[in-house]
Short mmCIF file of N, CA and C and ligand atoms in Angstrom, two decimals:
data_model
loop_
_atom_site.label_atom_id
_atom_site.label_comp_id
_atom_site.label_asym_id
_atom_site.label_seq_id
_atom_site.Cartn_x
_atom_site.Cartn_y
_atom_site.Cartn_z
N MET A 18 4.20 -21.08 -10.00
CA MET A 18 3.55 -20.13 -9.96
C MET A 18 4.66 -19.00 -10.95
N MET A 19 5.62 -19.39 -10.85
CA MET A 19 6.54 -18.32 -11.97
C MET A 19 6.10 -18.42 -13.49
N GLY A 20 5.27 -19.61 -13.78
CA GLY A 20 4.81 -20.02 -15.21
C GLY A 20 3.57 -19.18 -15.41
N ASP A 21 2.96 -18.60 -14.29
CA ASP A 21 1.93 -17.81 -14.52
C ASP A 21 2.09 -16.27 -14.97
N ILE A 22 3.38 -16.00 -14.65
CA ILE A 22 3.47 -14.25 -15.09
C ILE A 22 3.60 -14.13 -16.58
N GLU A 23 3.23 -12.91 -16.77
CA GLU A 23 2.85 -12.67 -18.21
C GLU A 23 4.43 -11.59 -18.34
N GLU A 24 4.46 -10.59 -17.44
CA GLU A 24 5.34 -9.87 -17.87
C GLU A 24 5.69 -9.04 -16.42
N ILE A 25 7.27 -8.67 -16.01
CA ILE A 25 7.72 -8.31 -15.14
C ILE A 25 7.57 -6.72 -15.20
N LEU A 26 6.54 -5.88 -14.17
CA LEU A 26 6.73 -4.46 -14.95
C LEU A 26 7.33 -3.58 -13.54
N VAL A 27 7.63 -4.19 -12.24
CA VAL A 27 8.60 -3.50 -11.75
C VAL A 27 9.21 -4.32 -10.79
N SER A 28 10.91 -4.17 -10.85
CA SER A 28 11.93 -5.18 -10.87
C SER A 28 11.95 -5.27 -9.21
N ARG A 29 12.68 -6.10 -8.79
CA ARG A 29 12.97 -5.92 -7.17
C ARG A 29 14.23 -4.82 -6.72
N GLU A 30 14.79 -4.58 -7.86
CA GLU A 30 15.93 -3.82 -7.55
C GLU A 30 15.47 -2.58 -7.52
N GLN A 31 14.24 -2.18 -8.73
CA GLN A 31 13.57 -1.02 -8.76
C GLN A 31 12.84 -0.59 -7.11
N ILE A 32 12.19 -1.52 -6.68
CA ILE A 32 11.60 -1.58 -5.67
C ILE A 32 12.40 -1.27 -4.40
N ARG A 33 13.59 -1.78 -4.46
CA ARG A 33 14.56 -1.24 -2.96
C ARG A 33 14.92 -0.22 -3.29
N GLU A 34 15.41 0.19 -4.47
CA GLU A 34 15.62 1.78 -4.70
C GLU A 34 14.57 2.94 -4.37
N MET A 35 13.50 2.38 -4.60
CA MET A 35 12.12 2.94 -4.03
C MET A 35 11.96 3.06 -2.55
N THR A 36 12.17 1.93 -1.99
CA THR A 36 11.83 2.06 -0.55
C THR A 36 12.86 2.44 0.34
N ARG A 37 14.02 2.80 -0.51
CA ARG A 37 15.28 3.27 0.21
C ARG A 37 14.98 4.91 0.19
N GLY A 38 14.56 5.33 -0.94
CA GLY A 38 14.27 7.30 -1.04
C GLY A 38 13.16 7.15 -0.29
N LEU A 39 12.07 6.52 0.02
CA LEU A 39 10.94 6.75 0.62
C LEU A 39 11.13 6.94 2.24
N GLY A 40 11.84 5.78 2.53
CA GLY A 40 12.62 5.63 4.11
C GLY A 40 13.13 7.37 4.52
N LYS A 41 14.04 7.48 3.49
CA LYS A 41 15.11 8.45 3.53
C LYS A 41 14.48 9.78 3.74
N ARG A 42 13.34 10.03 3.11
CA ARG A 42 12.69 11.20 2.95
C ARG A 42 11.67 11.12 4.31
N ILE A 43 11.11 10.02 4.74
CA ILE A 43 10.16 10.03 5.69
C ILE A 43 10.90 10.52 6.93
N SER A 44 12.17 9.94 7.39
CA SER A 44 13.31 9.98 8.24
C SER A 44 13.46 11.63 8.34
N GLU A 45 13.85 12.29 7.49
CA GLU A 45 13.91 13.52 7.49
C GLU A 45 12.70 14.62 7.87
N ASP A 46 11.48 13.91 7.07
CA ASP A 46 10.41 14.94 7.25
C ASP A 46 9.88 14.68 8.80
N TYR A 47 9.72 13.57 9.38
CA TYR A 47 9.52 13.43 10.61
C TYR A 47 10.42 13.33 12.00
N GLU A 48 11.63 14.12 11.66
CA GLU A 48 12.27 13.88 12.65
C GLU A 48 11.96 14.82 13.95
N GLY A 49 12.11 14.29 14.93
CA GLY A 49 11.83 14.71 16.23
C GLY A 49 10.26 14.82 16.17
N CYS A 50 9.46 13.95 15.54
CA CYS A 50 8.14 13.87 15.97
C CYS A 50 7.67 12.53 16.35
N ASP A 51 6.53 12.59 16.99
CA ASP A 51 5.86 11.49 17.52
C ASP A 51 5.13 10.47 16.39
N LEU A 52 6.04 9.53 15.57
CA LEU A 52 5.17 9.08 14.50
C LEU A 52 4.86 7.42 14.86
N ILE A 53 3.71 7.59 14.07
CA ILE A 53 3.35 5.95 14.00
C ILE A 53 3.02 5.79 12.64
N VAL A 54 3.54 4.66 12.27
CA VAL A 54 3.12 4.09 11.02
C VAL A 54 2.25 3.03 11.00
N VAL A 55 1.25 3.19 9.98
CA VAL A 55 0.03 2.27 10.03
C VAL A 55 0.02 1.25 8.75
N GLY A 56 0.44 0.03 9.00
CA GLY A 56 0.18 -0.58 7.70
C GLY A 56 -1.37 -1.06 7.25
N VAL A 57 -1.48 -1.03 6.36
CA VAL A 57 -2.88 -1.35 5.66
C VAL A 57 -3.07 -3.14 5.31
N LEU A 58 -3.54 -3.89 6.25
CA LEU A 58 -3.31 -5.47 5.54
C LEU A 58 -4.31 -5.58 4.57
N LYS A 59 -4.22 -6.53 3.82
CA LYS A 59 -3.15 -7.58 3.98
C LYS A 59 -1.80 -6.91 2.94
N GLY A 60 -2.20 -6.04 2.02
CA GLY A 60 -1.33 -6.04 0.66
C GLY A 60 0.13 -5.27 1.23
N SER A 61 0.00 -4.37 2.26
CA SER A 61 1.10 -3.74 2.46
C SER A 61 2.28 -4.29 3.25
N PHE A 62 2.01 -5.64 3.70
CA PHE A 62 3.03 -6.16 4.84
C PHE A 62 4.34 -6.28 4.36
N ILE A 63 4.66 -6.58 3.11
CA ILE A 63 6.23 -6.71 2.68
C ILE A 63 6.61 -5.25 2.72
N PHE A 64 5.80 -4.33 1.63
CA PHE A 64 6.32 -3.11 1.59
C PHE A 64 6.69 -2.34 3.00
N LEU A 65 5.53 -2.80 4.32
CA LEU A 65 5.62 -2.25 5.51
C LEU A 65 7.16 -2.76 6.18
N ALA A 66 7.40 -3.85 5.69
CA ALA A 66 8.44 -4.55 6.56
C ALA A 66 9.57 -3.82 6.26
N ASP A 67 9.98 -3.90 4.57
CA ASP A 67 10.78 -2.95 3.99
C ASP A 67 10.91 -1.30 4.44
N LEU A 68 10.16 -0.79 4.21
CA LEU A 68 10.13 0.60 4.71
C LEU A 68 10.49 0.90 5.87
N MET A 69 10.04 0.14 6.79
CA MET A 69 10.43 0.30 8.42
C MET A 69 11.67 0.25 8.63
N ARG A 70 12.41 -0.75 8.23
CA ARG A 70 13.96 -0.81 8.21
C ARG A 70 14.59 0.23 7.48
N GLU A 71 13.88 1.30 6.52
CA GLU A 71 14.76 2.11 6.09
C GLU A 71 14.17 3.50 6.67
N ILE A 72 13.36 3.59 7.76
CA ILE A 72 13.21 4.70 8.43
C ILE A 72 14.21 4.69 9.75
N THR A 73 14.93 5.61 9.90
CA THR A 73 16.16 5.80 11.22
C THR A 73 15.80 6.56 12.06
N ILE A 74 14.50 6.98 12.17
CA ILE A 74 13.97 7.66 13.31
C ILE A 74 13.31 6.94 14.27
N PRO A 75 12.97 7.02 15.46
CA PRO A 75 11.97 6.37 16.54
C PRO A 75 10.61 6.31 15.78
N ALA A 76 10.25 5.12 15.46
CA ALA A 76 8.54 5.10 15.11
C ALA A 76 8.04 4.00 15.75
N ASP A 77 6.67 4.42 16.23
CA ASP A 77 5.94 2.99 16.44
C ASP A 77 5.00 2.67 15.18
N MET A 78 4.69 1.35 15.11
CA MET A 78 3.93 0.89 14.38
C MET A 78 2.66 0.25 14.64
N ASP A 79 1.58 0.26 13.90
CA ASP A 79 0.20 -0.80 14.05
C ASP A 79 -0.17 -1.29 12.90
N LEU A 80 -1.46 -2.07 12.76
CA LEU A 80 -1.90 -2.38 11.63
C LEU A 80 -3.21 -2.24 11.47
N ILE A 81 -3.74 -2.17 10.33
CA ILE A 81 -5.14 -2.06 10.41
C ILE A 81 -5.52 -3.06 9.25
N ALA A 82 -6.58 -3.99 9.28
CA ALA A 82 -6.81 -4.90 8.19
C ALA A 82 -8.42 -4.37 7.53
N VAL A 83 -8.50 -4.27 6.15
CA VAL A 83 -9.31 -3.81 5.35
C VAL A 83 -9.67 -4.90 4.03
N SER A 84 -11.07 -5.00 3.65
CA SER A 84 -11.10 -5.46 2.58
C SER A 84 -11.96 -5.02 1.87
N SER A 85 -11.80 -4.84 0.45
CA SER A 85 -12.69 -4.31 -0.32
C SER A 85 -12.78 -4.89 -1.67
N TYR A 86 -12.28 -5.89 -2.25
CA TYR A 86 -12.26 -6.51 -3.34
C TYR A 86 -12.85 -8.14 -3.43
N GLY A 87 -12.61 -8.71 -2.44
CA GLY A 87 -13.19 -10.15 -2.44
C GLY A 87 -12.22 -11.09 -3.47
N ALA A 88 -12.82 -11.72 -4.21
CA ALA A 88 -11.67 -12.68 -4.89
C ALA A 88 -11.70 -11.88 -6.48
N SER A 89 -12.21 -10.38 -6.42
CA SER A 89 -12.05 -9.94 -8.01
C SER A 89 -11.13 -9.44 -8.18
N THR A 90 -10.79 -8.73 -9.29
CA THR A 90 -9.91 -7.69 -9.59
C THR A 90 -10.43 -6.36 -9.91
N LYS A 91 -11.70 -6.21 -9.49
CA LYS A 91 -12.23 -4.72 -9.72
C LYS A 91 -12.71 -4.38 -7.97
N SER A 92 -12.37 -3.04 -7.49
CA SER A 92 -13.03 -2.61 -6.31
C SER A 92 -14.48 -2.71 -6.40
N SER A 93 -14.79 -3.10 -5.05
CA SER A 93 -16.53 -2.91 -4.96
C SER A 93 -16.80 -1.66 -4.56
N GLY A 94 -16.01 -0.85 -3.98
CA GLY A 94 -16.16 0.30 -3.18
C GLY A 94 -16.53 0.27 -2.03
N VAL A 95 -16.71 -0.79 -1.30
CA VAL A 95 -17.25 -0.84 -0.18
C VAL A 95 -15.91 -1.35 0.83
N VAL A 96 -15.25 -0.36 1.59
CA VAL A 96 -14.19 -0.82 2.43
C VAL A 96 -15.01 -1.36 3.75
N ARG A 97 -14.53 -2.40 4.27
CA ARG A 97 -14.82 -3.04 5.55
C ARG A 97 -13.66 -3.26 6.18
N ILE A 98 -13.66 -2.54 7.35
CA ILE A 98 -12.66 -2.63 8.61
C ILE A 98 -12.82 -4.26 9.32
N ILE A 99 -11.81 -4.74 9.09
CA ILE A 99 -11.73 -6.25 9.78
C ILE A 99 -10.72 -6.28 11.14
N LYS A 100 -9.95 -5.46 11.17
CA LYS A 100 -9.22 -5.34 12.37
C LYS A 100 -8.78 -3.64 12.44
N ASP A 101 -8.98 -3.16 13.84
CA ASP A 101 -8.71 -1.67 13.65
C ASP A 101 -7.34 -1.79 14.41
N ILE A 102 -6.77 -0.43 14.68
CA ILE A 102 -5.51 -0.30 15.25
C ILE A 102 -5.75 -0.44 16.59
N ASP A 103 -4.51 -0.62 17.53
CA ASP A 103 -4.73 -0.60 19.06
C ASP A 103 -4.37 0.56 19.75
N ILE A 104 -3.42 1.50 18.91
CA ILE A 104 -2.83 2.47 19.59
C ILE A 104 -3.76 3.61 19.50
N ASP A 105 -3.38 4.24 20.65
CA ASP A 105 -4.10 5.85 20.54
C ASP A 105 -3.46 6.65 19.93
N ILE A 106 -4.19 7.54 18.60
CA ILE A 106 -3.38 8.35 17.83
C ILE A 106 -3.55 9.90 17.94
N GLU A 107 -4.26 9.66 19.38
CA GLU A 107 -4.49 11.42 19.67
C GLU A 107 -2.91 12.01 19.44
N GLY A 108 -3.12 13.29 18.93
CA GLY A 108 -1.87 14.32 19.37
C GLY A 108 -0.46 13.63 18.39
N LYS A 109 -0.63 12.52 17.77
CA LYS A 109 0.30 11.88 17.14
C LYS A 109 0.22 12.02 15.35
N HIS A 110 1.49 11.69 15.15
CA HIS A 110 1.43 11.65 13.49
C HIS A 110 1.39 10.81 13.06
N VAL A 111 0.45 10.37 12.08
CA VAL A 111 0.14 8.79 11.47
C VAL A 111 0.61 8.78 10.15
N LEU A 112 1.19 7.76 9.80
CA LEU A 112 1.50 7.54 8.29
C LEU A 112 0.82 6.25 7.99
N ILE A 113 -0.01 6.49 6.82
CA ILE A 113 -0.60 5.18 6.57
C ILE A 113 0.35 4.43 5.26
N VAL A 114 0.35 3.32 5.32
CA VAL A 114 1.41 2.83 4.43
C VAL A 114 0.36 1.85 3.89
N GLU A 115 0.14 2.22 2.34
CA GLU A 115 -0.52 0.98 1.73
C GLU A 115 0.37 0.55 0.48
N ASP A 116 0.11 -0.38 0.08
CA ASP A 116 0.55 -1.09 -1.51
C ASP A 116 0.28 -0.04 -2.28
N LEU A 117 -0.83 0.23 -2.68
CA LEU A 117 -1.46 0.57 -4.20
C LEU A 117 -2.45 1.75 -3.73
N VAL A 118 -2.57 2.75 -4.72
CA VAL A 118 -3.68 3.59 -4.39
C VAL A 118 -4.22 3.61 -6.10
N ASP A 119 -5.49 2.76 -6.04
CA ASP A 119 -6.13 2.53 -7.46
C ASP A 119 -7.09 4.09 -7.54
N THR A 120 -8.32 3.29 -7.09
CA THR A 120 -9.32 4.29 -6.97
C THR A 120 -9.45 5.51 -5.89
N GLY A 121 -8.66 5.03 -4.80
CA GLY A 121 -8.63 5.94 -3.64
C GLY A 121 -9.56 5.73 -2.54
N LEU A 122 -10.52 4.95 -2.81
CA LEU A 122 -11.65 4.98 -2.18
C LEU A 122 -11.24 4.22 -0.53
N THR A 123 -10.43 3.42 -0.67
CA THR A 123 -9.90 2.81 0.65
C THR A 123 -8.94 3.58 1.49
N LEU A 124 -8.16 4.55 0.90
CA LEU A 124 -7.45 5.72 1.44
C LEU A 124 -8.32 6.77 2.23
N ASN A 125 -8.84 7.17 1.07
CA ASN A 125 -10.23 8.21 1.69
C ASN A 125 -10.86 7.78 2.88
N HIS A 126 -11.27 6.59 2.95
CA HIS A 126 -12.08 5.97 4.08
C HIS A 126 -11.15 6.17 5.45
N LEU A 127 -10.01 5.49 4.96
CA LEU A 127 -9.29 5.72 6.25
C LEU A 127 -8.78 6.75 6.71
N LYS A 128 -8.42 7.64 5.92
CA LYS A 128 -8.19 9.15 6.34
C LYS A 128 -9.17 9.64 6.80
N GLU A 129 -10.27 9.76 6.60
CA GLU A 129 -11.36 10.05 7.40
C GLU A 129 -11.80 9.52 8.79
N LEU A 130 -11.22 8.19 8.63
CA LEU A 130 -11.42 7.38 10.10
C LEU A 130 -10.46 7.85 11.27
N PHE A 131 -9.46 7.73 10.81
CA PHE A 131 -8.25 8.41 11.50
C PHE A 131 -8.47 9.92 11.84
N GLY A 132 -9.06 10.69 11.14
CA GLY A 132 -9.12 12.12 11.12
C GLY A 132 -9.98 12.60 12.25
N THR A 133 -10.93 11.37 12.66
CA THR A 133 -12.10 11.82 13.49
C THR A 133 -11.48 11.42 15.24
N ARG A 134 -10.06 10.66 15.30
CA ARG A 134 -9.37 10.42 16.38
C ARG A 134 -8.53 11.35 16.82
N ASN A 135 -8.72 12.79 16.17
CA ASN A 135 -7.64 13.85 16.96
C ASN A 135 -6.15 13.73 16.71
N PRO A 136 -5.61 13.08 15.54
CA PRO A 136 -4.30 12.97 15.44
C PRO A 136 -3.46 14.33 14.96
N LYS A 137 -2.22 14.42 15.17
CA LYS A 137 -1.67 15.80 14.64
C LYS A 137 -1.76 16.07 13.13
N SER A 138 -1.53 14.69 12.63
CA SER A 138 -1.53 14.80 11.12
C SER A 138 -1.64 13.47 10.60
N VAL A 139 -2.51 13.31 9.39
CA VAL A 139 -2.61 12.09 8.55
C VAL A 139 -1.84 12.05 7.16
N LYS A 140 -0.86 11.34 7.14
CA LYS A 140 -0.45 11.22 5.89
C LYS A 140 -0.37 9.89 5.14
N VAL A 141 0.03 9.76 3.99
CA VAL A 141 -0.07 8.36 3.57
C VAL A 141 1.03 8.15 2.80
N CYS A 142 1.69 6.76 2.74
CA CYS A 142 2.84 6.57 1.94
C CYS A 142 2.72 5.43 1.24
N ALA A 143 2.62 5.49 -0.35
CA ALA A 143 1.80 4.21 -1.25
C ALA A 143 3.05 3.67 -2.03
N ALA A 144 3.13 2.32 -1.81
CA ALA A 144 4.55 1.71 -2.62
C ALA A 144 4.04 2.38 -4.25
N PHE A 145 2.78 2.24 -4.79
CA PHE A 145 2.42 2.19 -5.98
C PHE A 145 1.42 3.06 -6.34
N ASP A 146 1.07 3.48 -7.51
CA ASP A 146 0.06 4.33 -7.96
C ASP A 146 -0.34 4.06 -9.33
N LYS A 147 -1.68 4.04 -9.52
CA LYS A 147 -2.40 4.00 -10.76
C LYS A 147 -3.52 5.38 -10.69
N PRO A 148 -2.62 6.29 -10.95
CA PRO A 148 -3.56 7.53 -10.97
C PRO A 148 -4.59 7.51 -11.87
N SER A 149 -4.75 6.65 -13.03
CA SER A 149 -5.66 6.63 -14.05
C SER A 149 -6.88 6.18 -13.71
N ARG A 150 -7.16 5.28 -12.55
CA ARG A 150 -8.14 4.60 -11.94
C ARG A 150 -8.78 5.71 -10.82
N ARG A 151 -8.56 6.87 -10.69
CA ARG A 151 -8.98 7.29 -9.41
C ARG A 151 -10.41 7.78 -9.50
N LYS A 152 -11.23 7.39 -8.59
CA LYS A 152 -12.56 7.96 -8.36
C LYS A 152 -12.53 9.23 -7.37
N VAL A 153 -11.69 9.16 -6.32
CA VAL A 153 -11.63 9.99 -5.37
C VAL A 153 -10.34 11.15 -5.51
N ASP A 154 -10.80 12.27 -5.29
CA ASP A 154 -9.28 13.30 -5.54
C ASP A 154 -8.37 13.03 -4.02
N ILE A 155 -7.55 11.65 -4.21
CA ILE A 155 -6.65 11.92 -2.87
C ILE A 155 -5.24 11.54 -3.79
N GLU A 156 -4.18 12.04 -3.10
CA GLU A 156 -2.89 11.56 -3.57
C GLU A 156 -2.33 11.24 -2.21
N ALA A 157 -1.16 10.14 -2.41
CA ALA A 157 -0.21 9.66 -1.55
C ALA A 157 0.69 11.10 -1.23
N GLU A 158 1.30 11.44 0.05
CA GLU A 158 2.37 12.57 0.01
C GLU A 158 3.57 11.89 -0.18
N TYR A 159 3.61 10.51 0.24
CA TYR A 159 4.95 9.94 -0.56
C TYR A 159 4.45 8.54 -1.22
N LYS A 160 4.72 9.00 -2.46
CA LYS A 160 4.67 7.91 -3.42
C LYS A 160 5.80 7.30 -4.04
N GLY A 161 5.51 6.15 -4.36
CA GLY A 161 6.85 5.11 -4.70
C GLY A 161 6.66 4.97 -6.58
N ILE A 162 5.97 4.15 -6.94
CA ILE A 162 6.27 4.08 -8.27
C ILE A 162 4.92 3.85 -8.94
N GLU A 163 5.01 5.11 -10.08
CA GLU A 163 3.63 4.94 -10.95
C GLU A 163 3.56 3.55 -11.69
N VAL A 164 2.04 3.02 -11.89
CA VAL A 164 2.21 1.76 -12.25
C VAL A 164 0.86 1.97 -13.68
N PRO A 165 0.97 1.30 -14.87
CA PRO A 165 -0.32 1.49 -15.98
C PRO A 165 -1.71 0.72 -15.26
N ASP A 166 -2.66 1.06 -16.03
CA ASP A 166 -4.02 0.44 -15.44
C ASP A 166 -3.80 -1.01 -15.76
N LYS A 167 -3.44 -1.67 -15.47
CA LYS A 167 -3.64 -2.98 -15.47
C LYS A 167 -3.44 -3.93 -14.11
N PHE A 168 -4.18 -5.10 -13.91
CA PHE A 168 -3.91 -5.76 -12.66
C PHE A 168 -2.75 -6.28 -12.34
N ILE A 169 -2.26 -5.87 -11.42
CA ILE A 169 -0.78 -6.32 -11.00
C ILE A 169 -0.49 -7.38 -9.68
N VAL A 170 0.03 -8.12 -9.46
CA VAL A 170 0.24 -9.14 -8.12
C VAL A 170 1.94 -8.70 -8.03
N GLY A 171 2.19 -9.52 -6.52
CA GLY A 171 3.56 -9.17 -6.34
C GLY A 171 3.92 -8.46 -5.63
N TYR A 172 4.86 -8.71 -4.51
CA TYR A 172 5.33 -7.66 -3.45
C TYR A 172 3.99 -6.96 -2.40
N GLY A 173 3.36 -8.26 -2.02
CA GLY A 173 2.17 -8.07 -1.35
C GLY A 173 1.15 -8.05 -1.99
N LEU A 174 0.97 -7.44 -3.26
CA LEU A 174 -0.25 -7.23 -4.04
C LEU A 174 -0.57 -9.16 -4.65
N ASP A 175 -2.05 -9.23 -4.39
CA ASP A 175 -2.45 -10.52 -4.55
C ASP A 175 -3.59 -10.75 -5.86
N TYR A 176 -3.69 -11.93 -6.46
CA TYR A 176 -4.58 -12.06 -7.03
C TYR A 176 -5.63 -13.38 -6.41
N ALA A 177 -6.83 -13.07 -5.89
CA ALA A 177 -7.89 -14.39 -5.42
C ALA A 177 -6.73 -15.04 -3.86
N GLY A 178 -5.82 -13.68 -3.44
CA GLY A 178 -5.28 -14.41 -2.46
C GLY A 178 -3.95 -15.08 -2.53
N LYS A 179 -3.36 -15.21 -3.84
CA LYS A 179 -2.25 -15.63 -4.23
C LYS A 179 -1.30 -14.76 -4.75
N TYR A 180 -0.14 -14.95 -5.13
CA TYR A 180 0.97 -14.53 -5.76
C TYR A 180 1.61 -13.29 -4.90
N ARG A 181 1.29 -13.03 -3.67
CA ARG A 181 1.65 -11.91 -2.74
C ARG A 181 3.52 -12.25 -2.52
N ASN A 182 3.59 -13.11 -2.70
CA ASN A 182 5.02 -13.56 -2.36
C ASN A 182 6.13 -13.49 -3.46
N LEU A 183 5.51 -13.15 -4.55
CA LEU A 183 6.55 -12.84 -5.74
C LEU A 183 7.31 -11.55 -5.55
N PRO A 184 8.42 -11.64 -5.77
CA PRO A 184 9.47 -10.49 -5.27
C PRO A 184 9.37 -9.32 -6.09
N ASP A 185 8.90 -9.32 -7.72
CA ASP A 185 8.87 -8.63 -8.11
C ASP A 185 7.13 -8.29 -8.60
N VAL A 186 7.07 -6.93 -8.80
CA VAL A 186 5.35 -6.72 -9.46
C VAL A 186 5.16 -7.08 -10.86
N CYS A 187 4.15 -7.94 -11.15
CA CYS A 187 4.14 -8.46 -12.36
C CYS A 187 2.47 -8.53 -12.63
N THR A 188 2.38 -8.86 -14.09
CA THR A 188 1.24 -8.99 -14.92
C THR A 188 0.99 -10.61 -15.14
N LEU A 189 -0.16 -10.96 -14.56
CA LEU A 189 -0.12 -12.40 -15.04
C LEU A 189 -0.86 -12.85 -16.27
N LYS A 190 -1.03 -13.98 -16.86
CA LYS A 190 -1.00 -14.45 -18.09
C LYS A 190 -2.66 -14.21 -18.15
N LYS A 191 -3.42 -14.09 -19.23
CA LYS A 191 -4.59 -14.13 -19.12
C LYS A 191 -5.33 -15.21 -18.43
N GLU A 192 -5.05 -16.27 -19.05
CA GLU A 192 -5.93 -17.40 -18.55
C GLU A 192 -5.98 -17.72 -17.22
N ILE A 193 -5.09 -17.16 -16.33
CA ILE A 193 -5.33 -17.11 -14.87
C ILE A 193 -6.54 -16.29 -14.39
N TYR A 194 -7.16 -15.32 -15.27
CA TYR A 194 -8.20 -14.83 -14.61
C TYR A 194 -9.65 -15.00 -15.47
N SER A 195 -9.40 -16.18 -16.41
CA SER A 195 -10.35 -16.48 -17.13
C SER A 195 -11.66 -16.98 -16.34
N ASN A 196 -11.39 -17.40 -15.51
CA ASN A 196 -12.34 -18.05 -14.67
C ASN A 196 -13.22 -17.38 -13.70
N SER A 197 -12.79 -15.67 -13.52
CA SER A 197 -13.38 -14.91 -12.20
C SER A 197 -14.22 -13.81 -13.07
P1 IMP B 25 -8.52 1.48 -4.19
O1 IMP B 25 -9.21 1.54 -2.93
O2 IMP B 25 -9.46 1.11 -5.37
O3 IMP B 25 -7.54 2.63 -4.07
O4 IMP B 25 -7.69 0.26 -3.89
C1 IMP B 25 -7.16 -0.32 -2.61
C2 IMP B 25 -6.73 -1.65 -2.77
O5 IMP B 25 -7.01 -2.78 -3.97
C3 IMP B 25 -4.93 -1.74 -2.67
O6 IMP B 25 -4.53 -1.06 -1.62
C4 IMP B 25 -4.69 -2.88 -3.21
O7 IMP B 25 -4.72 -3.81 -2.28
C5 IMP B 25 -6.06 -3.71 -4.09
N1 IMP B 25 -5.67 -3.46 -5.56
C6 IMP B 25 -5.99 -2.31 -6.08
N2 IMP B 25 -5.35 -2.61 -7.78
C7 IMP B 25 -4.98 -3.68 -7.42
C8 IMP B 25 -3.98 -4.76 -8.57
O8 IMP B 25 -3.91 -4.13 -9.54
N3 IMP B 25 -3.57 -5.85 -8.09
C9 IMP B 25 -3.95 -6.03 -6.87
N4 IMP B 25 -4.63 -5.62 -5.89
C10 IMP B 25 -4.92 -4.23 -6.20
MG1 MG B 26 -4.23 -2.97 0.00
#
């Protein structure tokens, strides 16, 4: 697996600093609030686990599973809810935790969906941001690190289901993608 890496774009040290900073801001901003942190599966699972441990105020959590890419490196634009959250978010502050905002279509869809359930607020925390690829006008209120318009893997991000367990965010060698 390590031999498939072309370049490390974001190191585990940078990621650690990023999660610390975001956790601190979230803890300050939501002090005294009824906060529900909602992780978007599968990509956010590692970031969510790190971020939760940097949040120092009481927070409930839940998971939603969506799928938009299949085994391709391009978004299909169709967001499918595979597993919904179980918690009632009415009157609560919802913070959606995403691995990466790319076209923004997934988040747009999720914000709309949660918005129909009468929460007190819905905001977004994303580990990585690819602003150059945006198709809808949406920004995460809590943004980690900006990445260039390249397909990346690691720290939860996959290519065809693999490489999520890489601790750094990397690009892969061209021959890895050549048969997709
Ligand atoms: P969006 O709906 O286009 O903003 O993208 C949503 C999801 O696509 C992200 O949360 C990722 O899970 C996935 N995605 C987008 N770009 C990449 C990438 O470069 N590598 C791996 N997954 C990606
Ligand atoms: Mg995702």
